[in-house]
XYZ file of C-alpha atoms in Angstrom:
723
model
C 44.419 10.296 31.505
C 45.564 10.733 28.148
C 44.323 12.754 25.179
C 44.457 10.594 22.807
C 41.331 9.325 20.703
C 40.188 9.514 17.503
C 37.181 11.469 17.595
C 38.452 14.981 16.545
C 36.467 18.353 15.565
C 35.625 19.577 12.046
C 36.870 22.085 10.389
C 34.247 25.188 9.661
C 34.967 24.093 5.236
C 33.596 20.380 5.895
C 30.979 22.001 8.001
C 29.985 24.373 5.793
C 29.826 22.146 2.363
C 28.071 18.575 4.777
C 25.345 21.092 5.508
C 25.263 22.379 2.057
C 23.989 18.986 1.398
C 20.693 18.998 3.216
C 19.870 22.555 1.589
C 20.619 22.198 -2.109
C 20.995 18.151 -3.288
C 20.495 19.294 -6.877
C 19.735 22.648 -9.128
C 15.959 22.591 -8.589
C 17.202 22.865 -3.912
C 19.286 26.425 -5.133
C 16.274 27.556 -7.385
C 14.130 26.621 -4.599
C 15.817 29.092 -1.768
C 16.929 31.351 -4.369
C 12.707 31.884 -6.011
C 11.920 32.089 -1.982
C 14.404 34.205 -1.338
C 12.509 36.785 -4.220
C 9.629 35.959 -2.792
C 10.087 37.004 1.432
C 11.716 40.700 -0.817
C 8.114 41.311 -2.231
C 9.461 40.978 -5.659
C 6.246 41.517 -8.489
C 8.319 40.395 -10.883
C 10.745 36.623 -10.878
C 12.961 35.395 -13.178
C 14.495 32.173 -13.976
C 17.402 31.787 -16.253
C 19.071 27.708 -16.165
C 21.365 26.596 -18.607
C 22.141 23.011 -18.681
C 19.188 22.104 -16.446
C 20.698 24.059 -13.563
C 24.384 22.837 -13.834
C 25.653 24.856 -15.443
C 24.325 27.908 -14.398
C 21.412 28.985 -12.193
C 20.303 33.088 -12.680
C 17.444 34.199 -9.818
C 16.834 38.322 -10.781
C 14.211 39.878 -9.281
C 13.007 44.056 -8.943
C 12.438 42.687 -4.498
C 13.360 44.414 -1.450
C 17.202 43.968 -2.206
C 20.079 44.666 -0.474
C 22.949 47.389 0.442
C 26.603 46.326 1.259
C 26.163 44.852 5.340
C 22.955 43.111 4.335
C 25.007 41.694 1.384
C 28.188 40.862 4.112
C 26.092 39.161 6.719
C 23.117 37.328 4.323
C 26.768 35.406 3.033
C 27.181 34.119 6.755
C 26.109 30.180 7.598
C 22.489 31.010 9.854
C 22.298 34.656 9.866
C 18.582 34.963 8.571
C 16.062 38.937 8.888
C 12.828 36.046 8.818
C 13.352 35.130 12.217
C 14.290 36.274 15.336
C 14.443 33.184 18.290
C 13.085 29.786 18.348
C 9.124 32.159 20.031
C 8.910 33.180 15.917
C 9.018 29.895 15.268
C 6.698 28.216 17.320
C 4.305 31.187 16.515
C 4.123 29.639 12.829
C 6.626 31.347 10.376
C 4.975 33.043 7.671
C 8.296 33.714 5.147
C 9.060 31.327 3.212
C 12.117 31.539 4.251
C 13.348 31.198 8.090
C 16.478 28.920 8.642
C 19.628 31.237 7.527
C 21.606 28.776 5.491
C 20.072 29.166 2.111
C 23.201 30.980 0.249
C 25.528 30.470 2.749
C 25.300 26.844 1.694
C 24.393 28.187 -1.916
C 27.479 28.995 -2.900
C 29.763 26.613 -0.897
C 29.716 23.863 -3.229
C 29.352 26.661 -6.288
C 30.669 29.747 -7.680
C 28.545 32.358 -6.369
C 28.547 35.948 -8.022
C 25.120 38.220 -5.932
C 24.189 41.112 -7.328
C 21.952 43.874 -4.522
C 20.860 47.767 -4.899
C 18.037 48.936 -1.940
C 14.776 50.030 -3.120
C 14.918 53.981 -3.180
C 18.711 53.512 -2.611
C 20.759 56.389 -3.598
C 23.290 55.154 -4.757
C 24.889 52.504 -6.387
C 24.411 48.780 -5.974
C 26.803 46.384 -4.290
C 28.466 43.108 -5.565
C 29.716 39.966 -4.063
C 31.816 37.189 -4.781
C 31.214 34.071 -3.232
C 33.862 31.114 -4.516
C 33.105 27.605 -2.749
C 32.446 29.006 1.348
C 34.455 32.713 1.063
C 34.599 35.949 0.288
C 36.062 36.762 -2.632
C 35.334 39.855 -3.421
C 32.662 43.209 -2.301
C 32.531 45.741 -4.894
C 30.323 49.155 -5.517
C 28.289 48.182 -8.399
C 25.605 49.053 -11.044
C 22.382 47.649 -11.287
C 18.628 48.140 -10.570
C 16.546 48.341 -7.790
C 15.941 44.302 -6.506
C 18.313 41.463 -6.349
C 20.908 39.431 -8.753
C 22.034 35.885 -7.871
C 23.577 33.492 -10.901
C 25.319 30.334 -8.990
C 28.140 28.497 -11.300
C 29.325 25.075 -11.251
C 27.261 23.881 -8.814
C 28.565 21.365 -7.094
C 32.720 21.683 -8.875
C 33.944 21.475 -5.079
C 32.297 18.173 -4.509
C 32.785 15.749 -7.345
C 31.141 13.196 -5.777
C 27.434 14.916 -5.442
C 28.164 16.823 -9.055
C 28.697 12.264 -10.265
C 24.995 11.058 -9.258
C 23.287 14.316 -10.758
C 20.725 13.005 -13.235
C 20.790 13.991 -16.633
C 19.508 17.133 -18.219
C 16.359 16.933 -18.720
C 14.984 14.928 -15.311
C 17.669 17.931 -13.717
C 15.604 20.364 -15.694
C 11.810 18.560 -14.686
C 12.776 19.367 -11.388
C 13.980 23.277 -11.745
C 10.408 23.297 -13.688
C 8.388 21.629 -10.417
C 10.471 24.301 -8.484
C 9.188 27.498 -10.711
C 5.488 26.573 -11.993
C 4.548 25.765 -7.717
C 5.090 29.576 -6.643
C 4.161 30.641 -10.462
C 0.856 29.571 -9.680
C 1.291 30.045 -5.958
C 1.825 33.400 -6.510
C -0.659 34.913 -9.409
C 0.144 38.672 -9.062
C 3.936 37.990 -9.585
C 5.347 37.503 -12.801
C 7.053 34.044 -13.289
C 8.983 33.507 -16.439
C 11.754 30.513 -16.327
C 13.999 29.696 -19.470
C 16.655 27.514 -20.180
C 18.567 27.544 -22.571
C 18.127 29.795 -24.033
C 14.200 29.352 -24.880
C 11.787 31.105 -22.578
C 9.609 28.075 -21.786
C 6.841 29.762 -19.829
C 5.550 32.917 -18.499
C 2.932 34.513 -16.031
C 1.953 37.775 -16.450
C 1.271 39.047 -12.393
C -2.216 39.932 -12.632
C -3.102 37.952 -9.871
C -5.216 35.272 -12.209
C -4.230 32.391 -11.246
C -6.423 31.094 -14.777
C -4.133 33.062 -16.356
C -1.130 31.755 -14.600
C -2.213 28.058 -15.095
C -2.915 29.653 -18.640
C 1.190 30.016 -19.547
C 1.571 26.935 -17.865
C -0.080 23.761 -18.605
C -1.884 26.017 -21.680
C -5.657 26.803 -22.478
C -7.043 22.948 -22.996
C -5.855 22.894 -19.531
C -6.836 25.747 -17.943
C -10.400 26.488 -19.984
C -11.349 22.902 -18.078
C -10.645 24.515 -14.302
C -13.304 24.240 -11.467
C -13.010 27.250 -8.865
C -13.132 26.033 -5.126
C -14.508 28.144 -2.801
C -15.022 27.092 0.916
C -14.540 28.655 4.403
C -15.095 27.626 7.648
C -16.580 30.812 8.689
C -20.193 30.276 5.895
C -20.028 26.322 7.588
C -18.541 25.326 3.621
C -16.562 23.007 5.503
C -16.645 20.404 8.619
C -15.360 20.996 11.314
C -11.863 21.286 11.012
C -8.093 23.139 11.449
C -8.446 24.703 8.182
C -10.558 27.963 7.901
C -10.448 28.128 3.762
C -9.406 26.593 1.282
C -9.492 27.353 -2.279
C -8.072 26.874 -6.062
C -9.259 25.307 -9.359
C -9.475 21.826 -9.815
C -10.083 20.497 -12.555
C -12.332 18.240 -14.619
C -11.985 14.901 -14.465
C -11.725 14.270 -18.588
C -8.474 16.062 -17.864
C -6.159 13.861 -16.016
C -2.709 12.518 -15.913
C -0.673 9.576 -15.491
C 1.518 10.845 -11.979
C 0.775 12.952 -9.417
C 3.058 16.268 -11.226
C 0.819 18.003 -12.103
C -1.116 17.888 -8.123
C 0.376 21.426 -6.684
C -1.321 22.450 -2.554
C -0.053 25.236 -0.886
C 0.043 25.355 3.196
C -0.183 29.078 4.330
C 1.024 29.935 0.623
C 4.086 27.447 1.047
C 4.464 24.388 -1.289
C 4.072 22.059 -0.033
C 3.047 17.846 0.137
C 0.952 15.965 1.850
C -0.803 12.618 2.424
C -4.222 14.357 4.397
C -4.392 16.510 1.495
C -4.076 14.681 -1.339
C -5.935 11.420 0.065
C -8.880 14.670 0.152
C -8.587 15.176 -3.244
C -8.756 11.630 -4.588
C -11.382 10.868 -2.674
C -13.315 13.902 -3.959
C -13.196 12.556 -7.377
C -14.404 9.069 -5.757
C -14.822 6.602 -9.297
C -14.134 9.547 -11.676
C -10.227 8.913 -12.160
C -8.671 5.592 -12.928
C -6.437 4.223 -10.414
C -3.210 4.848 -12.124
C -4.848 8.993 -13.462
C -5.002 12.158 -11.775
C -6.203 15.576 -12.140
C -4.486 19.061 -12.473
C -4.599 21.260 -9.720
C -3.368 24.293 -7.657
C -5.156 24.305 -3.773
C -4.632 27.013 -0.989
C -4.364 25.596 2.203
C -4.984 28.914 4.911
C -4.272 27.707 8.944
C -2.560 28.607 11.887
C 0.314 28.358 11.855
C -0.030 26.892 15.631
C -1.650 23.477 14.692
C 1.051 23.344 11.506
C 4.608 22.179 12.022
C 6.973 23.695 8.523
C 9.529 22.214 9.824
C 9.838 18.321 9.682
C 11.225 18.379 7.326
C 15.331 19.462 6.171
C 13.945 21.333 3.071
C 10.343 22.450 4.029
C 8.930 19.387 1.848
C 6.712 18.480 3.858
C 3.769 19.762 6.478
C 2.890 18.191 9.899
C -0.985 18.494 10.610
C -2.263 18.109 14.227
C -5.649 16.562 12.730
C -4.977 14.424 9.512
C -8.069 13.051 9.706
C -9.741 16.027 9.882
C -8.068 18.250 7.202
C -8.909 15.016 5.032
C -12.407 15.862 5.404
C -12.424 19.303 4.428
C -10.051 18.997 1.777
C -13.077 16.546 0.845
C -15.941 18.000 0.931
C -13.913 21.323 -0.663
C -12.999 19.417 -3.485
C -16.369 17.412 -3.561
C -18.678 20.389 -3.379
C -16.972 22.247 -6.487
C -17.478 19.121 -8.618
C -20.812 18.423 -7.428
C -22.181 22.048 -7.981
C -20.590 21.687 -11.323
C -22.392 18.034 -12.128
C -19.247 16.665 -12.451
C -19.922 13.259 -9.851
C -21.784 10.830 -11.076
C -22.311 6.653 -9.600
C -20.422 4.052 -11.689
C -20.608 5.551 -15.290
C -17.664 5.386 -17.164
C -15.845 8.837 -17.143
C -17.022 11.328 -20.165
C -19.999 9.555 -19.985
C -24.027 10.009 -18.230
C -25.476 7.252 -16.233
C -28.762 5.418 -17.230
C -31.166 6.131 -15.261
C -30.800 3.293 -12.614
C -35.097 0.872 -12.806
C -35.880 -2.459 -12.148
C -39.297 -4.043 -14.115
C -40.634 -6.584 -12.318
C -42.838 -8.835 -14.457
C -46.481 -9.812 -14.086
C -45.205 -13.449 -12.852
C -43.655 -12.355 -9.869
C -44.967 -13.984 -6.613
C -44.982 -11.633 -3.115
C -42.670 -14.475 -1.931
C -40.332 -12.536 -4.446
C -40.844 -9.028 -3.822
C -40.463 -10.390 0.565
C -37.003 -11.550 -0.366
C -36.412 -8.009 -1.529
C -37.459 -6.433 1.064
C -36.126 -9.118 3.938
C -38.179 -9.223 7.610
C -40.369 -6.773 8.379
C -40.479 -4.737 11.693
C -41.819 -6.639 13.377
C -39.336 -9.337 12.520
C -41.342 -11.177 10.142
C -40.022 -12.680 6.975
C -42.799 -13.374 4.445
C -45.510 -10.874 5.037
C -46.992 -8.997 2.205
C -46.186 -5.698 1.636
C -49.380 -3.206 2.019
C -48.228 -2.267 -1.779
C -48.649 -4.499 -4.001
C -51.561 -6.093 -4.418
C -53.537 -8.699 -4.022
C -53.152 -10.821 -7.145
C -49.170 -10.671 -6.836
C -48.362 -7.989 -9.005
C -46.253 -4.369 -8.984
C -48.077 -2.294 -9.991
C -45.231 -0.171 -11.447
C -42.453 0.456 -12.204
C -39.540 1.066 -9.066
C -36.198 2.351 -9.252
C -34.483 0.496 -6.554
C -31.640 1.942 -4.019
C -27.418 1.954 -4.864
C -27.474 -0.890 -2.449
C -29.952 -2.769 -3.577
C -28.739 -2.976 -6.870
C -24.885 -3.123 -6.766
C -25.977 -6.359 -4.875
C -28.417 -7.499 -7.796
C -25.166 -7.316 -9.211
C -22.778 -9.174 -6.444
C -25.861 -11.872 -7.274
C -25.868 -12.254 -11.218
C -21.961 -12.551 -11.344
C -21.731 -15.365 -7.977
C -24.862 -16.912 -10.287
C -23.220 -16.825 -14.287
C -19.777 -18.273 -12.043
C -21.586 -21.284 -10.857
C -23.696 -21.603 -14.077
C -21.308 -24.877 -14.663
C -22.754 -26.743 -12.171
C -26.467 -25.906 -11.623
C -29.153 -27.691 -14.310
C -29.951 -25.962 -17.322
C -33.020 -23.941 -15.731
C -31.174 -22.192 -13.375
C -27.699 -22.371 -15.956
C -30.053 -19.921 -17.659
C -31.324 -18.229 -14.645
C -35.014 -18.863 -15.210
C -36.991 -20.316 -12.092
C -40.519 -21.586 -13.109
C -41.754 -18.043 -13.009
C -39.597 -16.751 -15.521
C -38.223 -14.351 -13.716
C -34.104 -13.582 -14.663
C -33.675 -12.068 -11.600
C -34.551 -14.387 -9.203
C -33.352 -14.310 -5.639
C -33.141 -18.422 -4.973
C -30.438 -18.607 -2.205
C -32.627 -15.139 -0.216
C -35.491 -16.309 1.663
C -37.886 -18.814 1.989
C -39.594 -20.134 -1.056
C -43.881 -19.758 -0.729
C -43.634 -22.057 -3.160
C -44.365 -20.258 -6.708
C -41.291 -21.281 -7.782
C -38.245 -23.768 -6.664
C -35.203 -24.533 -6.526
C -33.446 -25.916 -8.935
C -31.254 -29.020 -7.484
C -27.215 -29.063 -8.130
C -25.163 -31.124 -10.390
C -23.854 -32.205 -7.229
C -26.854 -32.917 -4.984
C -28.187 -35.372 -8.751
C -25.072 -37.058 -7.359
C -24.314 -40.280 -5.638
C -22.724 -39.946 -3.282
C -22.386 -38.703 1.421
C -22.017 -35.420 0.226
C -24.942 -35.328 -2.417
C -26.978 -36.333 0.329
C -26.514 -34.612 1.732
C -27.711 -31.075 0.167
C -30.809 -32.774 -1.034
C -30.785 -32.352 2.622
C -30.517 -29.338 2.424
C -32.451 -28.552 -0.548
C -35.988 -30.107 0.251
C -35.835 -28.131 3.347
C -35.426 -24.867 1.628
C -38.315 -25.617 -1.308
C -40.736 -26.260 1.863
C -40.366 -23.723 3.623
C -43.230 -21.527 5.063
C -43.195 -18.154 5.818
C -43.282 -19.277 9.098
C -39.949 -21.406 9.394
C -37.196 -20.698 11.200
C -35.530 -17.359 9.351
C -31.550 -18.679 10.765
C -32.084 -22.258 9.755
C -33.670 -21.523 6.479
C -30.232 -18.862 6.652
C -28.233 -21.538 7.176
C -29.535 -24.111 5.125
C -29.066 -22.105 2.103
C -26.079 -21.464 3.221
C -24.599 -25.359 2.341
C -26.481 -25.623 -0.352
C -24.902 -22.580 -1.699
C -21.920 -23.510 -0.329
C -21.785 -26.693 -2.266
C -22.210 -25.024 -5.609
C -19.581 -23.756 -5.321
C -17.201 -26.658 -4.208
C -19.072 -28.544 -7.003
C -18.730 -26.353 -10.046
C -15.096 -27.390 -9.866
C -15.794 -30.714 -11.320
C -18.241 -29.672 -14.437
C -14.697 -26.424 -15.849
C -14.006 -27.018 -19.446
C -9.996 -25.753 -20.845
C -10.572 -23.645 -23.351
C -9.931 -26.288 -25.783
C -12.866 -27.555 -24.382
C -11.200 -30.805 -23.079
C -12.779 -31.335 -18.938
C -10.204 -29.342 -17.115
C -8.392 -32.849 -14.732
C -7.752 -31.101 -11.247
C -4.100 -32.489 -11.456
C -0.915 -30.950 -10.944
C 1.082 -29.748 -13.495
C 4.695 -30.372 -13.941
C 6.451 -27.054 -14.903
C 9.988 -25.567 -15.717
C 10.290 -22.531 -14.044
C 7.402 -21.931 -12.063
C 6.934 -25.813 -9.560
C 4.662 -28.365 -9.941
C 0.525 -26.424 -9.214
C -2.977 -28.160 -8.279
C -5.451 -25.385 -9.646
C -8.371 -24.827 -6.583
C -9.574 -22.412 -7.240
C -10.045 -18.583 -6.884
C -10.259 -16.200 -3.642
C -12.005 -13.830 -3.703
C -12.031 -13.712 -7.691
C -8.154 -12.227 -7.820
C -5.670 -14.777 -6.310
C -5.101 -17.886 -7.913
C -5.341 -21.060 -5.461
C -3.146 -23.514 -5.483
C -1.043 -26.353 -3.823
C 2.496 -27.847 -4.701
C 4.414 -30.040 -3.264
C 4.937 -28.105 -0.054
C 2.226 -25.955 0.599
C 0.329 -23.812 -1.179
C 0.514 -20.783 -3.503
C -1.222 -17.376 -4.137
C -1.603 -16.473 -7.500
C -2.033 -12.704 -8.319
C -4.098 -12.947 -11.639
C -2.847 -9.453 -12.756
C 0.436 -8.935 -11.502
C 0.669 -12.973 -13.745
C -0.765 -11.339 -16.595
C 0.304 -8.909 -16.264
C 4.164 -10.531 -16.371
C 2.381 -12.265 -19.992
C 1.235 -8.947 -21.679
C 4.583 -6.834 -20.753
C 7.538 -9.630 -21.923
C 5.012 -10.354 -25.707
C 5.259 -6.846 -25.969
C 8.976 -7.134 -25.255
C 8.812 -9.500 -28.092
C 6.972 -6.955 -30.374
C 9.002 -4.120 -29.589
C 12.520 -6.191 -30.165
C 13.168 -5.016 -33.669
C 10.515 -1.963 -35.420
C 7.409 -1.668 -32.735
C 4.410 -2.329 -34.621
C 2.677 1.116 -35.870
C -0.381 2.320 -37.184
C -1.262 5.674 -38.845
C -2.679 7.456 -38.894
C -6.319 8.759 -41.349
C -5.119 12.250 -40.447
C -2.555 14.021 -37.462
C -4.375 14.537 -34.661
C -3.322 17.588 -32.347
C -2.039 17.867 -28.683
C -1.583 21.136 -26.673
C 1.271 20.424 -24.175
C 2.140 21.605 -20.730
C 5.145 23.375 -20.525
C 7.204 20.851 -18.961
C 5.459 18.088 -21.396
C 6.500 20.216 -24.516
C 10.037 20.232 -23.116
C 10.654 17.286 -22.240
C 9.229 16.452 -26.425
C 12.107 18.346 -27.426
C 14.910 16.028 -25.795
C 13.083 13.530 -26.599
C 12.084 12.934 -29.555
C 13.658 10.082 -31.591
C 12.670 8.373 -27.465
C 9.532 8.663 -29.091
C 9.860 7.138 -32.936
C 11.067 4.363 -31.421
C 8.299 4.106 -29.583
C 5.653 4.145 -32.419
C 4.907 7.761 -31.755
C 5.511 10.133 -34.807
C 5.027 13.496 -34.496
C 5.947 17.233 -35.469
C 5.358 20.438 -33.129
C 2.795 23.620 -34.572
C 4.475 25.590 -32.430
C 5.892 25.991 -28.867
C 3.513 23.752 -26.870
C 1.519 21.547 -29.857
C 1.688 18.867 -32.058
C 1.041 16.900 -34.358
C 0.518 13.180 -33.481
C 1.160 10.978 -37.484
C 1.329 8.013 -36.337
C 1.029 5.407 -32.562
C 2.230 2.183 -31.935
C 0.033 -0.788 -32.361
C 0.199 -3.297 -29.552
C -1.381 -6.512 -28.529
C -3.564 -6.118 -31.497
C -5.403 -3.170 -30.219
C -3.843 1.042 -31.958
C -3.600 3.290 -29.187
C -4.559 7.151 -28.970
C -2.997 9.954 -29.809
C -3.314 11.092 -26.314
C -1.409 8.472 -25.218
C 2.091 9.936 -26.282
C 1.606 12.478 -23.290
C 1.624 9.491 -20.445
C 4.942 8.496 -22.105
C 6.366 12.256 -21.372
C 5.213 12.362 -17.944
C 6.979 9.115 -17.577
C 9.784 11.152 -18.625
C 9.914 14.347 -16.926
C 8.393 12.008 -12.985
C 11.818 9.942 -14.100
C 14.520 10.301 -11.698
C 17.186 7.737 -13.398
C 20.934 7.575 -13.305
C 22.728 9.523 -15.601
C 22.874 8.312 -18.950
C 20.407 5.430 -17.904
C 18.117 7.735 -19.349
C 18.508 6.253 -22.558
C 15.292 5.135 -25.113
C 15.630 1.339 -25.416
C 14.954 3.023 -20.835
C 12.485 4.678 -21.524
C 10.798 2.094 -23.999
C 11.433 -0.280 -20.640
C 9.603 1.681 -18.817
C 6.117 2.596 -20.934
C 5.913 -1.613 -21.765
C 5.352 -2.367 -18.132
C 2.998 -0.092 -18.298
C 1.210 -1.050 -21.515
C 1.257 -4.219 -19.604
C -1.305 -3.399 -17.090
C -4.321 -2.670 -19.143
C -5.031 -5.791 -20.872
C -3.621 -8.045 -17.937
C -6.628 -9.833 -16.158
C -8.250 -7.488 -13.107
C -8.925 -8.629 -9.663
C -12.228 -9.239 -9.749
C -12.726 -11.044 -11.745
C -13.801 -15.142 -12.237
C -12.599 -17.891 -14.356
C -12.183 -21.076 -15.552
C -10.152 -24.104 -14.266
C -9.035 -23.768 -17.904
C -8.692 -20.947 -18.700
C -6.287 -20.442 -15.174
C -3.838 -23.673 -16.085
C -2.966 -21.557 -19.291
C -2.586 -18.528 -17.830
C -0.065 -20.080 -15.520
C 1.536 -22.322 -18.665
C 1.877 -18.649 -20.424
C 3.877 -17.487 -17.052
C 5.340 -20.182 -16.723
C 7.699 -19.125 -20.157
C 8.200 -15.893 -18.976
C 11.791 -14.942 -18.475
C 11.008 -14.265 -14.547
C 7.502 -15.672 -14.516
C 7.782 -14.383 -10.567
C 6.770 -10.768 -10.899
C 5.526 -8.058 -12.434
C 6.697 -5.356 -14.882
C 6.630 -2.532 -11.443
C 8.468 -5.214 -9.459
C 4.555 -6.363 -7.381
C 5.505 -10.870 -6.826
C 3.130 -12.546 -8.963
C 3.629 -15.920 -6.409
C 3.493 -16.222 -2.527
C 4.265 -19.523 -1.768
C 3.765 -21.718 1.855
C 6.004 -24.863 3.356
C 3.848 -27.166 5.384
C 6.062 -26.376 8.078
C 4.538 -22.499 7.806
C 1.022 -24.073 7.989
C 1.693 -26.643 10.570
C 2.768 -23.373 12.783
C 0.378 -21.098 11.850
C -2.088 -24.197 13.278
C 0.284 -25.039 16.200
C -0.108 -28.496 15.025
C 4.240 -28.249 15.969
C 4.057 -29.526 19.637
C 6.139 -31.743 20.811
C 4.888 -35.517 21.000
C 1.994 -34.703 17.933
C 2.571 -36.068 14.499
């Protein structure tokens, strides 16, 4: 037996510094722990002061319970806390913000920390403790007010590797601002202030008014758009689930930003993130927000401690619920109810506009068969029976309002029919049958002879397929109401499929020439022969080695992105506004504006500060023959706030590149858009000219290829002996 081993016991100092990395990864982490301690100490005032984004100094002062000499000595030891006594308290549900007993010890292990504290109503002086790199240097009496002041200097001075990976001052301060803002909104009865490099960023009143706190951190424009959410399980305002109540404020759909930065959610007073909560909020807004827009939110959830786990993340950022689906439904119901009460949920109208009345007017020449196709079989299962409310002459007596489903179906039919117009006869191409009704659906059901389906171009040809199509068309036109419904459905389906496949032969290029359908050779892309579209979203192409799918939106986005890059290579095209447009910024946006004013000008946004929270935009970028709205300046600031890049990488060029990537998305072809073969070929040619045709600016793939071997394997054509 030998005692030789390479496994060693780490010394206490090394262990402390490793543990510090779990709790304190950046200045904002230290701010979070210190602010939580102040709030747990029942403070009514919390002042946060940072310098150089918190890398040089963090100072958190409060008027809370305070600590005496013995308390201070114990507080800086590892795993010491007054908030829980054991596992039983942890399992019963932690109601305090802190509970692990690590914060002061680990912060002090990677910084030079000084704590001054004096208990409330204490007759004696306070105490000052100096903690340097994990060692208690001194503990002495000191004159100080009631409460506690913690100063953290030279963060990570003794862990240079971690300090090296800190981001720029602007990014680090953005994280600090986010933390302090979250707790300011969570505690409107506490006066919270944040100062950066001697300049006050915001200060809340501490009078218990959440809207006043939002006014302080987000500004008057946002505060005036907030809507109260109040839902309680006891009053049946919430669907069944674990949540006892959902309260807070959410913004009008028109007041939004391009990131989740301002979606603040709390569980039992703790600022947390949870997918179930966020998904519930966004589903409540339904279609009122674009896919890349988010509302302002300050939402508070109360839940029994035994159905939520707050100990699933080292920094307590996330929580886990016993029933995520139920939480999602409850949050969605609460927010949706508030929006509905204010009339802010609309069906399909663009944001900011009222939905027009949805009505259908049938012409006098509409027949009984037209109504049969709309209503389908009756309760007895018969098709083609005349509805009781239709007059004998076949006219419709009054204007009717269709259901949303019927309207959506007709819209899809109209889009599909218009996409096939090049493969139909002149009558079909206009969308008009003999009845003159442009909404008549020729494939929805059997005809009674009032209007006859127009034959497709392919059905007049001499090929075998054309003969089949003639038969199927004839079977539809000669059908009677007593015919078998399933036979007619199958015949309609065959005729419909034939029209889709025949359409490609009639497509034209943008120049007007007939599209040949032959494979095109490219410089970067493989040779591609366009076969068609899948779901009006993916271009399907044959390659020499198999099959390729091209995401039309990602492809066009890459093309537009590189065009924008070329336009911005020297001086960005810009348009001066007739008169300056004033924009109110949030506290975080205003701070970012100070540091990135030159970067904004590089993009074409020229703006002057009017006051601490307002800027006047005088010039905006003009890209892709479109002048951007001045409000887009906020989106650029938001992308800066979201940035978490390596130190030194937040250059003007880096910000410009991200902004161009976002701009390229807006004019690009979207999914669910029908394209002609000619326009597809032009898109592929433009894509081939790109420096990187295989990825969009955001990193998504543009082209996905399937080689012959993969296709044959999927069809199991690779078994032995098969050729």
